[in-house]
JSON list of C-alpha atoms in Angstrom, two decimals:
[
{"chain": "Z", "resi": 1, "resn": "MET", "atom": "CA", "xyz": [-17.56, 24.63, -59.83]},
{"chain": "Z", "resi": 2, "resn": "SER", "atom": "CA", "xyz": [-17.69, 21.68, -62.18]},
{"chain": "Z", "resi": 3, "resn": "ILE", "atom": "CA", "xyz": [-18.76, 18.22, -61.05]},
{"chain": "Z", "resi": 4, "resn": "PHE", "atom": "CA", "xyz": [-15.20, 17.06, -61.73]},
{"chain": "Z", "resi": 5, "resn": "SER", "atom": "CA", "xyz": [-13.60, 19.63, -59.42]},
{"chain": "Z", "resi": 6, "resn": "PHE", "atom": "CA", "xyz": [-16.26, 18.93, -56.80]},
{"chain": "Z", "resi": 7, "resn": "LEU", "atom": "CA", "xyz": [-15.52, 15.21, -56.90]},
{"chain": "Z", "resi": 8, "resn": "PHE", "atom": "CA", "xyz": [-11.76, 15.72, -57.01]},
{"chain": "Z", "resi": 9, "resn": "LYS", "atom": "CA", "xyz": [-11.20, 18.41, -54.42]},
{"chain": "Z", "resi": 10, "resn": "GLU", "atom": "CA", "xyz": [-7.43, 18.11, -54.76]},
{"chain": "Z", "resi": 11, "resn": "GLN", "atom": "CA", "xyz": [-7.73, 20.55, -57.69]},
{"chain": "Z", "resi": 12, "resn": "ASN", "atom": "CA", "xyz": [-7.93, 23.40, -55.18]},
{"chain": "Z", "resi": 13, "resn": "LEU", "atom": "CA", "xyz": [-5.18, 22.36, -52.79]},
{"chain": "Z", "resi": 14, "resn": "PRO", "atom": "CA", "xyz": [-2.57, 24.83, -51.54]},
{"chain": "Z", "resi": 15, "resn": "ASP", "atom": "CA", "xyz": [0.93, 24.45, -53.03]},
{"chain": "Z", "resi": 16, "resn": "ALA", "atom": "CA", "xyz": [2.21, 23.05, -49.72]},
{"chain": "Z", "resi": 17, "resn": "ILE", "atom": "CA", "xyz": [0.02, 19.93, -50.20]},
{"chain": "Z", "resi": 18, "resn": "ALA", "atom": "CA", "xyz": [0.76, 17.14, -52.66]},
{"chain": "Z", "resi": 19, "resn": "ILE", "atom": "CA", "xyz": [-1.28, 14.01, -53.31]},
{"chain": "Z", "resi": 20, "resn": "LEU", "atom": "CA", "xyz": [0.86, 10.95, -54.03]},
{"chain": "Z", "resi": 21, "resn": "ASP", "atom": "CA", "xyz": [-0.24, 7.64, -55.52]},
{"chain": "Z", "resi": 22, "resn": "ARG", "atom": "CA", "xyz": [0.59, 4.61, -53.39]},
{"chain": "Z", "resi": 23, "resn": "LYS", "atom": "CA", "xyz": [3.77, 3.74, -55.31]},
{"chain": "Z", "resi": 24, "resn": "ASP", "atom": "CA", "xyz": [5.26, 7.24, -54.93]},
{"chain": "Z", "resi": 25, "resn": "TYR", "atom": "CA", "xyz": [4.03, 7.43, -51.32]},
{"chain": "Z", "resi": 26, "resn": "LYS", "atom": "CA", "xyz": [5.67, 4.12, -50.46]},
{"chain": "Z", "resi": 27, "resn": "SER", "atom": "CA", "xyz": [8.90, 5.22, -52.10]},
{"chain": "Z", "resi": 28, "resn": "ALA", "atom": "CA", "xyz": [8.90, 8.51, -50.19]},
{"chain": "Z", "resi": 29, "resn": "ILE", "atom": "CA", "xyz": [8.26, 7.00, -46.76]},
{"chain": "Z", "resi": 30, "resn": "SER", "atom": "CA", "xyz": [10.85, 4.28, -47.35]},
{"chain": "Z", "resi": 31, "resn": "LYS", "atom": "CA", "xyz": [13.72, 6.77, -47.60]},
{"chain": "Z", "resi": 32, "resn": "GLY", "atom": "CA", "xyz": [14.39, 6.95, -43.86]},
{"chain": "Z", "resi": 33, "resn": "LYS", "atom": "CA", "xyz": [12.80, 8.53, -40.84]},
{"chain": "Z", "resi": 34, "resn": "VAL", "atom": "CA", "xyz": [9.72, 10.52, -41.88]},
{"chain": "Z", "resi": 35, "resn": "GLN", "atom": "CA", "xyz": [6.82, 12.11, -40.07]},
{"chain": "Z", "resi": 36, "resn": "LEU", "atom": "CA", "xyz": [4.16, 9.54, -40.99]},
{"chain": "Z", "resi": 37, "resn": "VAL", "atom": "CA", "xyz": [0.71, 10.12, -39.50]},
{"chain": "Z", "resi": 38, "resn": "ASP", "atom": "CA", "xyz": [-2.50, 8.13, -39.69]},
{"chain": "Z", "resi": 39, "resn": "VAL", "atom": "CA", "xyz": [-5.40, 10.52, -39.01]},
{"chain": "Z", "resi": 40, "resn": "ARG", "atom": "CA", "xyz": [-8.03, 7.79, -38.62]},
{"chain": "Z", "resi": 41, "resn": "THR", "atom": "CA", "xyz": [-9.67, 6.85, -35.33]},
{"chain": "Z", "resi": 42, "resn": "LYS", "atom": "CA", "xyz": [-7.82, 4.67, -32.85]},
{"chain": "Z", "resi": 43, "resn": "ARG", "atom": "CA", "xyz": [-10.12, 1.77, -33.72]},
{"chain": "Z", "resi": 44, "resn": "GLU", "atom": "CA", "xyz": [-9.35, 2.10, -37.43]},
{"chain": "Z", "resi": 45, "resn": "PHE", "atom": "CA", "xyz": [-5.64, 2.39, -36.66]},
{"chain": "Z", "resi": 46, "resn": "MET", "atom": "CA", "xyz": [-5.70, -0.74, -34.51]},
{"chain": "Z", "resi": 47, "resn": "SER", "atom": "CA", "xyz": [-7.34, -2.71, -37.32]},
{"chain": "Z", "resi": 48, "resn": "GLY", "atom": "CA", "xyz": [-4.27, -2.10, -39.50]},
{"chain": "Z", "resi": 49, "resn": "HIS", "atom": "CA", "xyz": [-1.88, 0.71, -40.37]},
{"chain": "Z", "resi": 50, "resn": "ILE", "atom": "CA", "xyz": [1.31, 1.52, -42.26]},
{"chain": "Z", "resi": 51, "resn": "LYS", "atom": "CA", "xyz": [4.38, 0.47, -40.30]},
{"chain": "Z", "resi": 52, "resn": "GLY", "atom": "CA", "xyz": [5.93, 3.37, -38.43]},
{"chain": "Z", "resi": 53, "resn": "ALA", "atom": "CA", "xyz": [2.83, 5.57, -38.50]},
{"chain": "Z", "resi": 54, "resn": "LYS", "atom": "CA", "xyz": [1.77, 7.64, -35.53]},
{"chain": "Z", "resi": 55, "resn": "ASN", "atom": "CA", "xyz": [-1.97, 7.80, -34.88]},
{"chain": "Z", "resi": 56, "resn": "ILE", "atom": "CA", "xyz": [-3.41, 11.30, -34.46]},
{"chain": "Z", "resi": 57, "resn": "ASP", "atom": "CA", "xyz": [-7.20, 11.15, -34.77]},
{"chain": "Z", "resi": 58, "resn": "PHE", "atom": "CA", "xyz": [-8.55, 13.96, -36.96]},
{"chain": "Z", "resi": 59, "resn": "PHE", "atom": "CA", "xyz": [-11.78, 14.03, -34.95]},
{"chain": "Z", "resi": 60, "resn": "GLN", "atom": "CA", "xyz": [-10.05, 14.82, -31.64]},
{"chain": "Z", "resi": 61, "resn": "GLY", "atom": "CA", "xyz": [-10.16, 18.61, -32.07]},
{"chain": "Z", "resi": 62, "resn": "SER", "atom": "CA", "xyz": [-7.70, 20.40, -29.79]},
{"chain": "Z", "resi": 63, "resn": "SER", "atom": "CA", "xyz": [-5.85, 17.14, -29.12]},
{"chain": "Z", "resi": 64, "resn": "PHE", "atom": "CA", "xyz": [-5.29, 16.86, -32.88]},
{"chain": "Z", "resi": 65, "resn": "GLU", "atom": "CA", "xyz": [-3.62, 20.27, -32.99]},
{"chain": "Z", "resi": 66, "resn": "SER", "atom": "CA", "xyz": [-1.56, 19.77, -29.84]},
{"chain": "Z", "resi": 67, "resn": "ASN", "atom": "CA", "xyz": [-0.24, 16.42, -31.10]},
{"chain": "Z", "resi": 68, "resn": "PHE", "atom": "CA", "xyz": [0.79, 17.98, -34.40]},
{"chain": "Z", "resi": 69, "resn": "SER", "atom": "CA", "xyz": [2.48, 20.87, -32.59]},
{"chain": "Z", "resi": 70, "resn": "GLU", "atom": "CA", "xyz": [5.05, 18.29, -31.42]},
{"chain": "Z", "resi": 71, "resn": "LEU", "atom": "CA", "xyz": [6.10, 17.60, -35.03]},
{"chain": "Z", "resi": 72, "resn": "LYS", "atom": "CA", "xyz": [8.65, 19.60, -37.01]},
{"chain": "Z", "resi": 73, "resn": "LYS", "atom": "CA", "xyz": [6.92, 22.13, -39.25]},
{"chain": "Z", "resi": 74, "resn": "ASP", "atom": "CA", "xyz": [9.92, 22.51, -41.57]},
{"chain": "Z", "resi": 75, "resn": "GLN", "atom": "CA", "xyz": [10.02, 18.79, -42.41]},
{"chain": "Z", "resi": 76, "resn": "PRO", "atom": "CA", "xyz": [7.52, 16.99, -44.65]},
{"chain": "Z", "resi": 77, "resn": "VAL", "atom": "CA", "xyz": [4.54, 15.26, -43.07]},
{"chain": "Z", "resi": 78, "resn": "TYR", "atom": "CA", "xyz": [3.02, 12.20, -44.73]},
{"chain": "Z", "resi": 79, "resn": "LEU", "atom": "CA", "xyz": [-0.68, 11.75, -43.95]},
{"chain": "Z", "resi": 80, "resn": "TYR", "atom": "CA", "xyz": [-3.28, 9.15, -44.71]},
{"chain": "Z", "resi": 81, "resn": "CYS", "atom": "CA", "xyz": [-6.77, 8.18, -43.62]},
{"chain": "Z", "resi": 82, "resn": "GLN", "atom": "CA", "xyz": [-9.16, 5.49, -44.83]},
{"chain": "Z", "resi": 83, "resn": "SER", "atom": "CA", "xyz": [-10.16, 7.03, -48.17]},
{"chain": "Z", "resi": 84, "resn": "GLY", "atom": "CA", "xyz": [-8.28, 10.32, -48.52]},
{"chain": "Z", "resi": 85, "resn": "ASN", "atom": "CA", "xyz": [-11.05, 12.68, -47.43]},
{"chain": "Z", "resi": 86, "resn": "ARG", "atom": "CA", "xyz": [-10.06, 13.25, -43.78]},
{"chain": "Z", "resi": 87, "resn": "SER", "atom": "CA", "xyz": [-6.37, 13.41, -44.63]},
{"chain": "Z", "resi": 88, "resn": "GLN", "atom": "CA", "xyz": [-7.01, 16.19, -47.17]},
{"chain": "Z", "resi": 89, "resn": "LYS", "atom": "CA", "xyz": [-8.90, 18.14, -44.50]},
{"chain": "Z", "resi": 90, "resn": "ALA", "atom": "CA", "xyz": [-6.08, 17.43, -42.04]},
{"chain": "Z", "resi": 91, "resn": "ALA", "atom": "CA", "xyz": [-3.50, 18.58, -44.61]},
{"chain": "Z", "resi": 92, "resn": "ARG", "atom": "CA", "xyz": [-5.30, 21.90, -45.01]},
{"chain": "Z", "resi": 93, "resn": "LYS", "atom": "CA", "xyz": [-5.31, 22.32, -41.24]},
{"chain": "Z", "resi": 94, "resn": "LEU", "atom": "CA", "xyz": [-1.59, 21.60, -41.05]},
{"chain": "Z", "resi": 95, "resn": "VAL", "atom": "CA", "xyz": [-0.79, 24.20, -43.70]},
{"chain": "Z", "resi": 96, "resn": "LYS", "atom": "CA", "xyz": [-2.77, 26.76, -41.65]},
{"chain": "Z", "resi": 97, "resn": "MET", "atom": "CA", "xyz": [-0.72, 25.66, -38.61]},
{"chain": "Z", "resi": 98, "resn": "GLY", "atom": "CA", "xyz": [2.48, 26.49, -40.52]},
{"chain": "Z", "resi": 99, "resn": "PHE", "atom": "CA", "xyz": [3.67, 23.18, -41.94]},
{"chain": "Z", "resi": 100, "resn": "ASP", "atom": "CA", "xyz": [5.79, 23.68, -45.07]},
{"chain": "Z", "resi": 101, "resn": "LYS", "atom": "CA", "xyz": [5.06, 20.45, -46.97]},
{"chain": "Z", "resi": 102, "resn": "VAL", "atom": "CA", "xyz": [2.32, 17.87, -46.50]},
{"chain": "Z", "resi": 103, "resn": "TYR", "atom": "CA", "xyz": [1.94, 14.71, -48.57]},
{"chain": "Z", "resi": 104, "resn": "ASP", "atom": "CA", "xyz": [-1.29, 12.75, -48.70]},
{"chain": "Z", "resi": 105, "resn": "LEU", "atom": "CA", "xyz": [-1.88, 9.17, -49.86]},
{"chain": "Z", "resi": 106, "resn": "ARG", "atom": "CA", "xyz": [-4.31, 9.19, -52.81]},
{"chain": "Z", "resi": 107, "resn": "GLY", "atom": "CA", "xyz": [-7.25, 6.91, -52.01]},
{"chain": "Z", "resi": 108, "resn": "GLY", "atom": "CA", "xyz": [-6.12, 6.41, -48.40]},
{"chain": "Z", "resi": 109, "resn": "TYR", "atom": "CA", "xyz": [-5.28, 3.25, -46.53]},
{"chain": "Z", "resi": 110, "resn": "ARG", "atom": "CA", "xyz": [-7.86, 1.24, -48.45]},
{"chain": "Z", "resi": 111, "resn": "THR", "atom": "CA", "xyz": [-5.52, 1.41, -51.46]},
{"chain": "Z", "resi": 112, "resn": "TRP", "atom": "CA", "xyz": [-2.47, 0.33, -49.45]},
{"chain": "Z", "resi": 113, "resn": "THR", "atom": "CA", "xyz": [-1.56, -3.24, -50.35]},
{"chain": "Z", "resi": 114, "resn": "TYR", "atom": "CA", "xyz": [2.07, -3.44, -49.21]}
]
């Protein structure tokens, strides 16, 4: 594994996962009702989040999975965390749970300036 692929883990993502830059992400979530999920902790979420996002903490184990089981697996899910690391891990989990398409915000909430 090269240092580049190690640093940019998105190289090895399943086809069901796409990483979007903030402009494309904003455009996608602005097109109507979407499944928008912030996988940060409740404290992080309360300090600021994208309007319309549901908070499902990645670190909550079985609660994480049960909360996602309430979402529609055949519709896209838009994820983000603080930097993009947790949301990529969450995206991989969702694909294993049977979600068809998962979009992740490149760089996470820290890049969100809207």
